[in-house]
Amino acid sequence: MKRTNTCGELRKSDLGKEVCLQGWVRFSRDHGGVAFIDLADRYGITQIVFDPADLPSETDASRISDVMKKFTRESAVSVNGVVRERVEGTADARNPTGEIEVLISDAEILGRSKIPPFEVGDQKEGVLPNEDVRMKYRYLDLRRTEMIEAITIRSRFMHLARQYLESKDFLEVETPILARSTPEGARDFIVPSRVHSGTFYALPQSPQLFKQMLMVGSIDRYYQFARCFRDEDSRKDRQPEFTQLDMEMSFIEEKDIQDVIEGLISFVWDGLYGKKLEVPFPRIGYTEAMERFGSDKPDMRYGLEFVKLTDVVKDVPYEIFQRIMKSGGIVAGINVSAELSGGKIGRNDIDRYINYAKKVGLGGLTWMKIQDGVPTSNITKYFTPEILEGIKNEMKAEEGDILFLVAGPWKSTYEGGGALRKKIAEDLDLVPKDVFQFFWLVDCPMFEVDPVSGKYDAFHHPFVKPLGDIDGKACGGACFDICLNGNELGSGSLRINDPEIQKAVFRKLGKSDEDIEEEFGFFVEALSYGAPPHGGIAIGVDRFITIILGKETIRDVIAFPKNKKAVSLLDNSPAKVPEDKLEELQIMTLSIDDLDFETVEESEEE
Ligand code: ASP
């Protein structure tokens, strides 16, 4: 290689060395005929200097000067020169190469750049161009230090995970991208078959069925960095295609899967940060998580826990609560203590939270402030003094504390309450930074029942092993989630390995025997050839990297993401397909003129 060093490599110990650096012209400035250039690559930035007076002849100087006139910003260039110490007082302590510079003896342009649409150098906060511009010119965006760091950590993570799993006898196996639908709760992306017109493949929402069939096939420890495709609205932590570290094991119990993940994450953590993580990770049951934190992936780094009040207010004359409790709903409260808020929550803030509560699906929000020892607000007249005293005691409320009460059906009320809890914590700056709290969510239900239609839905997916009678009340499932700082990193479970139970679960989910045969006949059959007890898990790689790097969205850790409207602005996909190609596939489309890819509106809500 002509390049002798990277732009992040040279130090004072290299003084006097003849080097060749190749990289991009980040900034250049001219001081009376002497040019200073910041030459950048993914490893760092080195200052290079063109000083005509230091070159052997004028001819050399003018030849190099002519070449360097083409050194526009972000051009790829090559320079030869000698490493020398920077003039006293000009060293840059923030840059590891900041004590030296390279005095140019020769220069070559390798790839000239047009004027870049935005400045690639490290941006001060708020100066970054809008995300769509960065997406459109992602190759330029990738040159930014922040992006290089994300891509590097991602690669390190994948490498370390592979190293760990291979050491534990896991085999990496690829599973098909063109396949039959795998139900993970989203819509499928479908791909037409040319050979069998009128039929379609589905892109996998996950490799679930294939990894289970690998277990039937005796590959008792499998993993894969699997690309998954789910057609759902994009959000900060989702986009149409994403990567999972997918795993499956045979002859195991729940704890064996959790042990492997704890071992893996600790190994990765040590490799990335040189720090030990405390294992085992704590466990919290689903019901407890919902009732204390209003979430099945609670952020437990701060308090603001819910307190159940249904018993305390059961005889309250307040009609709204009575109606809710009679139809099986709950009343719960959260105490925003004066100590936490510094007494900063005023009437306007309360109104803001009432509006927010409506936005997150709560019917309303009841509030009280402890004044002169008593819960006080415009509705306390509907409460008896004993009940008010009961609320105050149950919520351990003190003078000046604000109590927010939520009421309604169990699930939606706790979920809405959880969103409110998060909002309050963010407003009051209660969320600690740089604390990583892993935990397992356990004791999950097998099904969820739609309160309106009464229809059963799988809590995770239909392949989870039920714990007990599936027709019994509140049947549990052998499934669990791993969570980090209020995010679900991944889900896992023990699976059904008995074909009859698998069919029974499908029936419970409303499938007829014909549907089962048509959609999953092949899979049920596979289970009937000595399927071992097995289970597995999948960890969202994009999400994991996003959280550990403290990024806003998973788009920041994916080299070529789709934008908020599921569009790749770089290659303008999805795109129209020429008529003849569609004819070949025997597909007719309605007109899709006037596609407006640039207009972005996204629900960033969870
Ligand atoms: N297939 C599941 C998912 O994608 C994970 C698992 O159960 O292994 O969420």
PDB file of C-alpha atoms in Angstrom, residues 218-492:
ATOM      1  CA  SER A 218     -30.464 -31.403  15.986  1.00  0.00           C
ATOM      2  CA  ILE A 219     -28.540 -28.092  15.622  1.00  0.00           C
ATOM      3  CA  ASP A 220     -28.992 -27.617  19.353  1.00  0.00           C
ATOM      4  CA  ARG A 221     -27.315 -24.203  19.674  1.00  0.00           C
ATOM      5  CA  TYR A 222     -28.034 -21.750  16.877  1.00  0.00           C
ATOM      6  CA  TYR A 223     -27.441 -18.037  16.414  1.00  0.00           C
ATOM      7  CA  GLN A 224     -27.634 -15.591  13.556  1.00  0.00           C
ATOM      8  CA  PHE A 225     -27.423 -11.871  13.028  1.00  0.00           C
ATOM      9  CA  ALA A 226     -30.738 -11.966  11.258  1.00  0.00           C
ATOM     10  CA  ARG A 227     -32.308  -9.252   9.152  1.00  0.00           C
ATOM     11  CA  CYS A 228     -36.004  -8.967   9.940  1.00  0.00           C
ATOM     12  CA  PHE A 229     -38.645  -7.136   7.972  1.00  0.00           C
ATOM     13  CA  ARG A 230     -41.840  -5.773   9.472  1.00  0.00           C
ATOM     14  CA  ASP A 231     -44.214  -3.491   7.682  1.00  0.00           C
ATOM     15  CA  GLU A 232     -45.279  -1.200  10.478  1.00  0.00           C
ATOM     16  CA  ASP A 233     -45.247   2.542  11.030  1.00  0.00           C
ATOM     17  CA  SER A 234     -41.747   3.727  11.661  1.00  0.00           C
ATOM     18  CA  ARG A 235     -40.840   5.114  15.056  1.00  0.00           C
ATOM     19  CA  LYS A 236     -37.696   6.207  16.788  1.00  0.00           C
ATOM     20  CA  ASP A 237     -36.860   2.637  17.691  1.00  0.00           C
ATOM     21  CA  ARG A 238     -38.272   0.871  14.653  1.00  0.00           C
ATOM     22  CA  GLN A 239     -37.832   0.862  10.940  1.00  0.00           C
ATOM     23  CA  PRO A 240     -38.961  -1.545   8.221  1.00  0.00           C
ATOM     24  CA  GLU A 241     -35.818  -3.657   8.311  1.00  0.00           C
ATOM     25  CA  PHE A 242     -33.702  -4.262  11.350  1.00  0.00           C
ATOM     26  CA  THR A 243     -31.159  -6.682  12.757  1.00  0.00           C
ATOM     27  CA  GLN A 244     -31.680  -9.185  15.541  1.00  0.00           C
ATOM     28  CA  LEU A 245     -29.172 -11.366  17.291  1.00  0.00           C
ATOM     29  CA  ASP A 246     -31.363 -14.427  17.006  1.00  0.00           C
ATOM     30  CA  MET A 247     -30.730 -17.553  19.083  1.00  0.00           C
ATOM     31  CA  GLU A 248     -32.263 -20.929  19.862  1.00  0.00           C
ATOM     32  CA  MET A 249     -31.218 -23.815  22.125  1.00  0.00           C
ATOM     33  CA  SER A 250     -32.461 -27.345  22.808  1.00  0.00           C
ATOM     34  CA  PHE A 251     -32.777 -29.383  26.004  1.00  0.00           C
ATOM     35  CA  ILE A 252     -32.895 -26.278  28.159  1.00  0.00           C
ATOM     36  CA  GLU A 253     -35.021 -24.345  30.631  1.00  0.00           C
ATOM     37  CA  GLU A 254     -35.813 -20.621  30.806  1.00  0.00           C
ATOM     38  CA  LYS A 255     -32.861 -19.910  33.059  1.00  0.00           C
ATOM     39  CA  ASP A 256     -30.392 -21.504  30.626  1.00  0.00           C
ATOM     40  CA  ILE A 257     -31.356 -18.980  27.949  1.00  0.00           C
ATOM     41  CA  GLN A 258     -31.123 -16.120  30.426  1.00  0.00           C
ATOM     42  CA  ASP A 259     -27.705 -17.347  31.636  1.00  0.00           C
ATOM     43  CA  VAL A 260     -26.344 -17.342  28.078  1.00  0.00           C
ATOM     44  CA  ILE A 261     -27.604 -13.799  27.480  1.00  0.00           C
ATOM     45  CA  GLU A 262     -26.198 -12.539  30.764  1.00  0.00           C
ATOM     46  CA  GLY A 263     -22.858 -14.155  29.908  1.00  0.00           C
ATOM     47  CA  LEU A 264     -22.939 -12.684  26.430  1.00  0.00           C
ATOM     48  CA  ILE A 265     -23.845  -9.152  27.474  1.00  0.00           C
ATOM     49  CA  SER A 266     -21.223  -9.190  30.245  1.00  0.00           C
ATOM     50  CA  PHE A 267     -18.596 -10.404  27.778  1.00  0.00           C
ATOM     51  CA  VAL A 268     -19.543  -7.697  25.277  1.00  0.00           C
ATOM     52  CA  TRP A 269     -19.585  -5.049  28.006  1.00  0.00           C
ATOM     53  CA  ASP A 270     -16.147  -6.024  29.166  1.00  0.00           C
ATOM     54  CA  GLY A 271     -14.899  -5.987  25.572  1.00  0.00           C
ATOM     55  CA  LEU A 272     -16.390  -2.586  24.784  1.00  0.00           C
ATOM     56  CA  TYR A 273     -15.870  -0.745  28.044  1.00  0.00           C
ATOM     57  CA  GLY A 274     -13.505  -2.903  30.101  1.00  0.00           C
ATOM     58  CA  LYS A 275     -16.153  -3.000  32.825  1.00  0.00           C
ATOM     59  CA  LYS A 276     -17.822  -5.874  34.625  1.00  0.00           C
ATOM     60  CA  LEU A 277     -21.609  -6.027  34.742  1.00  0.00           C
ATOM     61  CA  GLU A 278     -23.356  -7.396  37.763  1.00  0.00           C
ATOM     62  CA  VAL A 279     -25.162 -10.657  36.994  1.00  0.00           C
ATOM     63  CA  PRO A 280     -27.701 -12.163  37.327  1.00  0.00           C
ATOM     64  CA  PHE A 281     -29.835  -9.268  36.143  1.00  0.00           C
ATOM     65  CA  PRO A 282     -32.780  -8.558  38.458  1.00  0.00           C
ATOM     66  CA  ARG A 283     -36.187  -9.985  37.557  1.00  0.00           C
ATOM     67  CA  ILE A 284     -39.576  -8.361  37.832  1.00  0.00           C
ATOM     68  CA  GLY A 285     -42.958  -9.952  37.127  1.00  0.00           C
ATOM     69  CA  TYR A 286     -45.192  -8.532  34.407  1.00  0.00           C
ATOM     70  CA  THR A 287     -48.055  -7.617  36.740  1.00  0.00           C
ATOM     71  CA  GLU A 288     -45.758  -5.992  39.258  1.00  0.00           C
ATOM     72  CA  ALA A 289     -43.983  -3.999  36.531  1.00  0.00           C
ATOM     73  CA  MET A 290     -47.296  -2.738  35.192  1.00  0.00           C
ATOM     74  CA  GLU A 291     -48.735  -1.877  38.593  1.00  0.00           C
ATOM     75  CA  ARG A 292     -45.613  -0.160  39.938  1.00  0.00           C
ATOM     76  CA  PHE A 293     -44.249   1.541  36.838  1.00  0.00           C
ATOM     77  CA  GLY A 294     -47.074   1.484  34.308  1.00  0.00           C
ATOM     78  CA  SER A 295     -44.995  -0.385  31.756  1.00  0.00           C
ATOM     79  CA  ASP A 296     -43.876  -3.874  30.793  1.00  0.00           C
ATOM     80  CA  LYS A 297     -40.451  -2.375  30.063  1.00  0.00           C
ATOM     81  CA  PRO A 298     -40.191   0.054  32.939  1.00  0.00           C
ATOM     82  CA  ASP A 299     -37.389   2.469  33.470  1.00  0.00           C
ATOM     83  CA  MET A 300     -36.562   1.682  37.072  1.00  0.00           C
ATOM     84  CA  ARG A 301     -33.667   4.116  37.350  1.00  0.00           C
ATOM     85  CA  TYR A 302     -35.971   6.557  39.101  1.00  0.00           C
ATOM     86  CA  GLY A 303     -38.909   6.290  41.504  1.00  0.00           C
ATOM     87  CA  LEU A 304     -42.345   7.830  40.856  1.00  0.00           C
ATOM     88  CA  GLU A 305     -44.052   4.500  41.425  1.00  0.00           C
ATOM     89  CA  PHE A 306     -47.784   3.934  41.192  1.00  0.00           C
ATOM     90  CA  VAL A 307     -49.735   3.079  44.312  1.00  0.00           C
ATOM     91  CA  LYS A 308     -52.926   1.040  44.007  1.00  0.00           C
ATOM     92  CA  LEU A 309     -55.858   2.984  45.424  1.00  0.00           C
ATOM     93  CA  THR A 310     -58.808   0.858  44.367  1.00  0.00           C
ATOM     94  CA  ASP A 311     -59.353  -0.431  47.915  1.00  0.00           C
ATOM     95  CA  VAL A 312     -58.921   2.986  49.531  1.00  0.00           C
ATOM     96  CA  VAL A 313     -61.464   4.690  47.268  1.00  0.00           C
ATOM     97  CA  LYS A 314     -63.938   1.800  46.941  1.00  0.00           C
ATOM     98  CA  ASP A 315     -66.713   3.719  48.757  1.00  0.00           C
ATOM     99  CA  VAL A 316     -65.926   7.134  47.311  1.00  0.00           C
ATOM    100  CA  PRO A 317     -69.025   9.107  46.300  1.00  0.00           C
ATOM    101  CA  TYR A 318     -67.111  10.365  43.235  1.00  0.00           C
ATOM    102  CA  GLU A 319     -69.215   9.018  40.409  1.00  0.00           C
ATOM    103  CA  ILE A 320     -66.527   8.677  37.762  1.00  0.00           C
ATOM    104  CA  PHE A 321     -64.422   6.403  39.984  1.00  0.00           C
ATOM    105  CA  GLN A 322     -67.488   4.392  40.986  1.00  0.00           C
ATOM    106  CA  ARG A 323     -68.423   3.756  37.384  1.00  0.00           C
ATOM    107  CA  ILE A 324     -64.899   2.666  36.508  1.00  0.00           C
ATOM    108  CA  MET A 325     -64.555   0.348  39.499  1.00  0.00           C
ATOM    109  CA  LYS A 326     -67.977  -1.237  38.883  1.00  0.00           C
ATOM    110  CA  SER A 327     -66.846  -2.211  35.377  1.00  0.00           C
ATOM    111  CA  GLY A 328     -63.701  -3.860  36.771  1.00  0.00           C
ATOM    112  CA  GLY A 329     -61.337  -0.901  36.362  1.00  0.00           C
ATOM    113  CA  ILE A 330     -58.658   0.340  38.726  1.00  0.00           C
ATOM    114  CA  VAL A 331     -57.669   3.567  40.455  1.00  0.00           C
ATOM    115  CA  ALA A 332     -53.982   4.244  41.069  1.00  0.00           C
ATOM    116  CA  GLY A 333     -51.929   7.251  41.985  1.00  0.00           C
ATOM    117  CA  ILE A 334     -48.462   8.647  41.611  1.00  0.00           C
ATOM    118  CA  ASN A 335     -46.962  11.062  44.135  1.00  0.00           C
ATOM    119  CA  VAL A 336     -44.848  13.818  42.624  1.00  0.00           C
ATOM    120  CA  SER A 337     -43.393  14.905  45.910  1.00  0.00           C
ATOM    121  CA  ALA A 338     -42.447  18.484  46.616  1.00  0.00           C
ATOM    122  CA  GLU A 339     -38.969  17.165  47.299  1.00  0.00           C
ATOM    123  CA  LEU A 340     -38.666  15.702  43.780  1.00  0.00           C
ATOM    124  CA  SER A 341     -40.225  18.629  41.961  1.00  0.00           C
ATOM    125  CA  GLY A 342     -38.719  21.319  44.148  1.00  0.00           C
ATOM    126  CA  GLY A 343     -42.301  22.568  44.446  1.00  0.00           C
ATOM    127  CA  LYS A 344     -42.023  23.662  40.819  1.00  0.00           C
ATOM    128  CA  ILE A 345     -45.271  22.142  39.512  1.00  0.00           C
ATOM    129  CA  GLY A 346     -47.838  24.900  39.119  1.00  0.00           C
ATOM    130  CA  ARG A 347     -51.412  25.044  37.834  1.00  0.00           C
ATOM    131  CA  ASN A 348     -50.230  25.454  34.243  1.00  0.00           C
ATOM    132  CA  ASP A 349     -48.088  22.346  34.478  1.00  0.00           C
ATOM    133  CA  ILE A 350     -51.011  20.418  35.911  1.00  0.00           C
ATOM    134  CA  ASP A 351     -53.154  21.473  32.946  1.00  0.00           C
ATOM    135  CA  ARG A 352     -50.358  20.419  30.625  1.00  0.00           C
ATOM    136  CA  TYR A 353     -50.268  16.963  32.255  1.00  0.00           C
ATOM    137  CA  ILE A 354     -54.055  16.683  32.020  1.00  0.00           C
ATOM    138  CA  ASN A 355     -53.807  17.305  28.282  1.00  0.00           C
ATOM    139  CA  TYR A 356     -50.935  14.889  27.971  1.00  0.00           C
ATOM    140  CA  ALA A 357     -52.941  12.244  29.837  1.00  0.00           C
ATOM    141  CA  LYS A 358     -55.704  12.554  27.258  1.00  0.00           C
ATOM    142  CA  LYS A 359     -53.162  12.241  24.460  1.00  0.00           C
ATOM    143  CA  VAL A 360     -51.829   8.968  25.852  1.00  0.00           C
ATOM    144  CA  GLY A 361     -55.268   7.409  26.089  1.00  0.00           C
ATOM    145  CA  LEU A 362     -56.245   8.171  29.683  1.00  0.00           C
ATOM    146  CA  GLY A 363     -59.839   9.291  30.013  1.00  0.00           C
ATOM    147  CA  GLY A 364     -58.716  12.072  32.311  1.00  0.00           C
ATOM    148  CA  LEU A 365     -56.398  12.880  35.168  1.00  0.00           C
ATOM    149  CA  THR A 366     -57.403  13.644  38.714  1.00  0.00           C
ATOM    150  CA  TRP A 367     -55.010  15.692  40.808  1.00  0.00           C
ATOM    151  CA  MET A 368     -54.723  16.851  44.386  1.00  0.00           C
ATOM    152  CA  LYS A 369     -52.183  18.932  46.231  1.00  0.00           C
ATOM    153  CA  ILE A 370     -51.454  18.483  49.905  1.00  0.00           C
ATOM    154  CA  GLN A 371     -52.237  21.843  51.458  1.00  0.00           C
ATOM    155  CA  ASP A 372     -52.413  22.409  55.191  1.00  0.00           C
ATOM    156  CA  GLY A 373     -52.149  18.669  55.599  1.00  0.00           C
ATOM    157  CA  VAL A 374     -55.141  17.821  53.383  1.00  0.00           C
ATOM    158  CA  PRO A 375     -55.422  16.722  49.721  1.00  0.00           C
ATOM    159  CA  THR A 376     -56.992  19.719  48.011  1.00  0.00           C
ATOM    160  CA  SER A 377     -58.325  20.411  44.516  1.00  0.00           C
ATOM    161  CA  ASN A 378     -61.526  21.307  42.745  1.00  0.00           C
ATOM    162  CA  ILE A 379     -62.856  17.734  43.011  1.00  0.00           C
ATOM    163  CA  THR A 380     -61.997  16.847  46.592  1.00  0.00           C
ATOM    164  CA  LYS A 381     -65.489  17.983  47.597  1.00  0.00           C
ATOM    165  CA  TYR A 382     -66.680  14.675  46.091  1.00  0.00           C
ATOM    166  CA  PHE A 383     -64.426  12.728  48.476  1.00  0.00           C
ATOM    167  CA  THR A 384     -65.047  12.131  52.184  1.00  0.00           C
ATOM    168  CA  PRO A 385     -62.380  13.366  54.642  1.00  0.00           C
ATOM    169  CA  GLU A 386     -61.642   9.722  55.591  1.00  0.00           C
ATOM    170  CA  ILE A 387     -61.039   8.738  52.001  1.00  0.00           C
ATOM    171  CA  LEU A 388     -58.806  11.782  51.441  1.00  0.00           C
ATOM    172  CA  GLU A 389     -56.864  10.828  54.549  1.00  0.00           C
ATOM    173  CA  GLY A 390     -56.650   7.243  53.231  1.00  0.00           C
ATOM    174  CA  ILE A 391     -55.259   8.443  49.900  1.00  0.00           C
ATOM    175  CA  LYS A 392     -52.734  10.656  51.640  1.00  0.00           C
ATOM    176  CA  ASN A 393     -51.521   7.820  53.867  1.00  0.00           C
ATOM    177  CA  GLU A 394     -51.424   5.198  51.151  1.00  0.00           C
ATOM    178  CA  MET A 395     -49.379   7.517  48.945  1.00  0.00           C
ATOM    179  CA  LYS A 396     -47.139   8.659  51.809  1.00  0.00           C
ATOM    180  CA  ALA A 397     -47.935  12.232  50.834  1.00  0.00           C
ATOM    181  CA  GLU A 398     -46.484  15.238  52.605  1.00  0.00           C
ATOM    182  CA  GLU A 399     -47.154  18.942  52.511  1.00  0.00           C
ATOM    183  CA  GLY A 400     -46.811  20.412  49.010  1.00  0.00           C
ATOM    184  CA  ASP A 401     -46.819  17.036  47.227  1.00  0.00           C
ATOM    185  CA  ILE A 402     -48.900  16.691  44.074  1.00  0.00           C
ATOM    186  CA  LEU A 403     -50.880  13.497  43.624  1.00  0.00           C
ATOM    187  CA  PHE A 404     -51.996  12.389  40.170  1.00  0.00           C
ATOM    188  CA  LEU A 405     -54.737   9.758  40.097  1.00  0.00           C
ATOM    189  CA  VAL A 406     -55.517   7.649  37.053  1.00  0.00           C
ATOM    190  CA  ALA A 407     -58.571   5.457  36.664  1.00  0.00           C
ATOM    191  CA  GLY A 408     -59.893   3.080  34.031  1.00  0.00           C
ATOM    192  CA  PRO A 409     -59.372  -0.431  32.634  1.00  0.00           C
ATOM    193  CA  TRP A 410     -56.268  -2.137  34.107  1.00  0.00           C
ATOM    194  CA  LYS A 411     -53.997  -2.348  31.078  1.00  0.00           C
ATOM    195  CA  SER A 412     -54.692   0.869  29.212  1.00  0.00           C
ATOM    196  CA  THR A 413     -54.756   2.897  32.434  1.00  0.00           C
ATOM    197  CA  TYR A 414     -51.427   1.615  33.666  1.00  0.00           C
ATOM    198  CA  GLU A 415     -49.945   2.063  30.200  1.00  0.00           C
ATOM    199  CA  GLY A 416     -51.196   5.629  29.943  1.00  0.00           C
ATOM    200  CA  GLY A 417     -50.039   6.247  33.514  1.00  0.00           C
ATOM    201  CA  GLY A 418     -46.612   4.880  32.594  1.00  0.00           C
ATOM    202  CA  ALA A 419     -46.324   7.360  29.724  1.00  0.00           C
ATOM    203  CA  LEU A 420     -47.282  10.174  32.101  1.00  0.00           C
ATOM    204  CA  ARG A 421     -44.729   8.954  34.651  1.00  0.00           C
ATOM    205  CA  LYS A 422     -42.025   9.070  31.987  1.00  0.00           C
ATOM    206  CA  LYS A 423     -43.032  12.556  30.890  1.00  0.00           C
ATOM    207  CA  ILE A 424     -42.957  13.892  34.445  1.00  0.00           C
ATOM    208  CA  ALA A 425     -39.574  12.261  35.091  1.00  0.00           C
ATOM    209  CA  GLU A 426     -38.133  13.804  31.936  1.00  0.00           C
ATOM    210  CA  ASP A 427     -39.567  17.229  32.751  1.00  0.00           C
ATOM    211  CA  LEU A 428     -38.126  17.100  36.261  1.00  0.00           C
ATOM    212  CA  ASP A 429     -34.825  15.707  34.976  1.00  0.00           C
ATOM    213  CA  LEU A 430     -35.082  12.635  37.180  1.00  0.00           C
ATOM    214  CA  VAL A 431     -33.663  10.154  34.644  1.00  0.00           C
ATOM    215  CA  PRO A 432     -30.028   9.453  35.518  1.00  0.00           C
ATOM    216  CA  LYS A 433     -27.603   9.477  32.611  1.00  0.00           C
ATOM    217  CA  ASP A 434     -24.863   6.899  32.064  1.00  0.00           C
ATOM    218  CA  VAL A 435     -26.602   4.314  34.244  1.00  0.00           C
ATOM    219  CA  PHE A 436     -27.370   1.062  32.455  1.00  0.00           C
ATOM    220  CA  GLN A 437     -29.943  -1.085  34.154  1.00  0.00           C
ATOM    221  CA  PHE A 438     -30.629  -4.478  32.646  1.00  0.00           C
ATOM    222  CA  PHE A 439     -33.426  -6.657  33.962  1.00  0.00           C
ATOM    223  CA  TRP A 440     -35.660  -9.549  33.002  1.00  0.00           C
ATOM    224  CA  LEU A 441     -39.397  -9.147  32.719  1.00  0.00           C
ATOM    225  CA  VAL A 442     -40.808 -12.532  33.739  1.00  0.00           C
ATOM    226  CA  ASP A 443     -44.106 -14.237  34.611  1.00  0.00           C
ATOM    227  CA  CYS A 444     -45.827 -13.030  31.466  1.00  0.00           C
ATOM    228  CA  PRO A 445     -49.273 -14.074  30.292  1.00  0.00           C
ATOM    229  CA  MET A 446     -49.722 -16.417  27.352  1.00  0.00           C
ATOM    230  CA  PHE A 447     -52.502 -14.387  25.757  1.00  0.00           C
ATOM    231  CA  GLU A 448     -53.991 -10.930  25.725  1.00  0.00           C
ATOM    232  CA  VAL A 449     -57.716 -10.567  25.325  1.00  0.00           C
ATOM    233  CA  ASP A 450     -59.148  -7.674  23.371  1.00  0.00           C
ATOM    234  CA  PRO A 451     -61.525  -5.958  25.797  1.00  0.00           C
ATOM    235  CA  VAL A 452     -63.984  -5.115  23.017  1.00  0.00           C
ATOM    236  CA  SER A 453     -64.024  -8.140  20.717  1.00  0.00           C
ATOM    237  CA  GLY A 454     -62.981 -10.707  23.353  1.00  0.00           C
ATOM    238  CA  LYS A 455     -60.508 -12.057  20.769  1.00  0.00           C
ATOM    239  CA  TYR A 456     -57.358 -13.768  22.004  1.00  0.00           C
ATOM    240  CA  ASP A 457     -53.985 -12.563  20.835  1.00  0.00           C
ATOM    241  CA  ALA A 458     -50.589 -14.045  21.668  1.00  0.00           C
ATOM    242  CA  PHE A 459     -48.694 -11.983  24.256  1.00  0.00           C
ATOM    243  CA  HIS A 460     -45.439 -12.768  22.396  1.00  0.00           C
ATOM    244  CA  HIS A 461     -46.186 -15.104  19.522  1.00  0.00           C
ATOM    245  CA  PRO A 462     -48.078 -18.371  19.053  1.00  0.00           C
ATOM    246  CA  PHE A 463     -45.029 -20.626  19.559  1.00  0.00           C
ATOM    247  CA  VAL A 464     -44.556 -19.872  23.253  1.00  0.00           C
ATOM    248  CA  LYS A 465     -45.071 -22.811  25.600  1.00  0.00           C
ATOM    249  CA  PRO A 466     -48.203 -22.266  27.685  1.00  0.00           C
ATOM    250  CA  LEU A 467     -47.807 -22.810  31.400  1.00  0.00           C
ATOM    251  CA  GLY A 468     -50.959 -24.667  32.318  1.00  0.00           C
ATOM    252  CA  ASP A 469     -54.335 -25.045  30.711  1.00  0.00           C
ATOM    253  CA  ILE A 470     -54.765 -22.691  27.750  1.00  0.00           C
ATOM    254  CA  ASP A 471     -58.499 -22.531  28.402  1.00  0.00           C
ATOM    255  CA  GLY A 472     -57.955 -21.737  32.070  1.00  0.00           C
ATOM    256  CA  LYS A 473     -58.210 -18.213  33.386  1.00  0.00           C
ATOM    257  CA  ALA A 474     -55.038 -16.129  33.057  1.00  0.00           C
ATOM    258  CA  CYS A 475     -52.877 -18.827  31.490  1.00  0.00           C
ATOM    259  CA  GLY A 476     -49.200 -17.939  31.805  1.00  0.00           C
ATOM    260  CA  GLY A 477     -46.641 -18.299  29.035  1.00  0.00           C
ATOM    261  CA  ALA A 478     -43.018 -19.396  29.360  1.00  0.00           C
ATOM    262  CA  CYS A 479     -41.892 -16.093  27.868  1.00  0.00           C
ATOM    263  CA  PHE A 480     -39.772 -13.200  29.083  1.00  0.00           C
ATOM    264  CA  ASP A 481     -38.170  -9.982  27.907  1.00  0.00           C
ATOM    265  CA  ILE A 482     -34.799  -8.477  28.524  1.00  0.00           C
ATOM    266  CA  CYS A 483     -35.047  -4.743  29.164  1.00  0.00           C
ATOM    267  CA  LEU A 484     -32.597  -1.886  29.461  1.00  0.00           C
ATOM    268  CA  ASN A 485     -33.411   1.598  30.726  1.00  0.00           C
ATOM    269  CA  GLY A 486     -37.088   1.552  29.800  1.00  0.00           C
ATOM    270  CA  ASN A 487     -36.608  -0.285  26.507  1.00  0.00           C
ATOM    271  CA  GLU A 488     -37.293  -3.843  25.506  1.00  0.00           C
ATOM    272  CA  LEU A 489     -34.041  -5.192  24.129  1.00  0.00           C
ATOM    273  CA  GLY A 490     -35.386  -8.580  23.229  1.00  0.00           C
ATOM    274  CA  SER A 491     -37.915 -11.316  23.858  1.00  0.00           C
ATOM    275  CA  GLY A 492     -37.466 -14.972  24.445  1.00  0.00           C
TER     276      GLY A 492
END
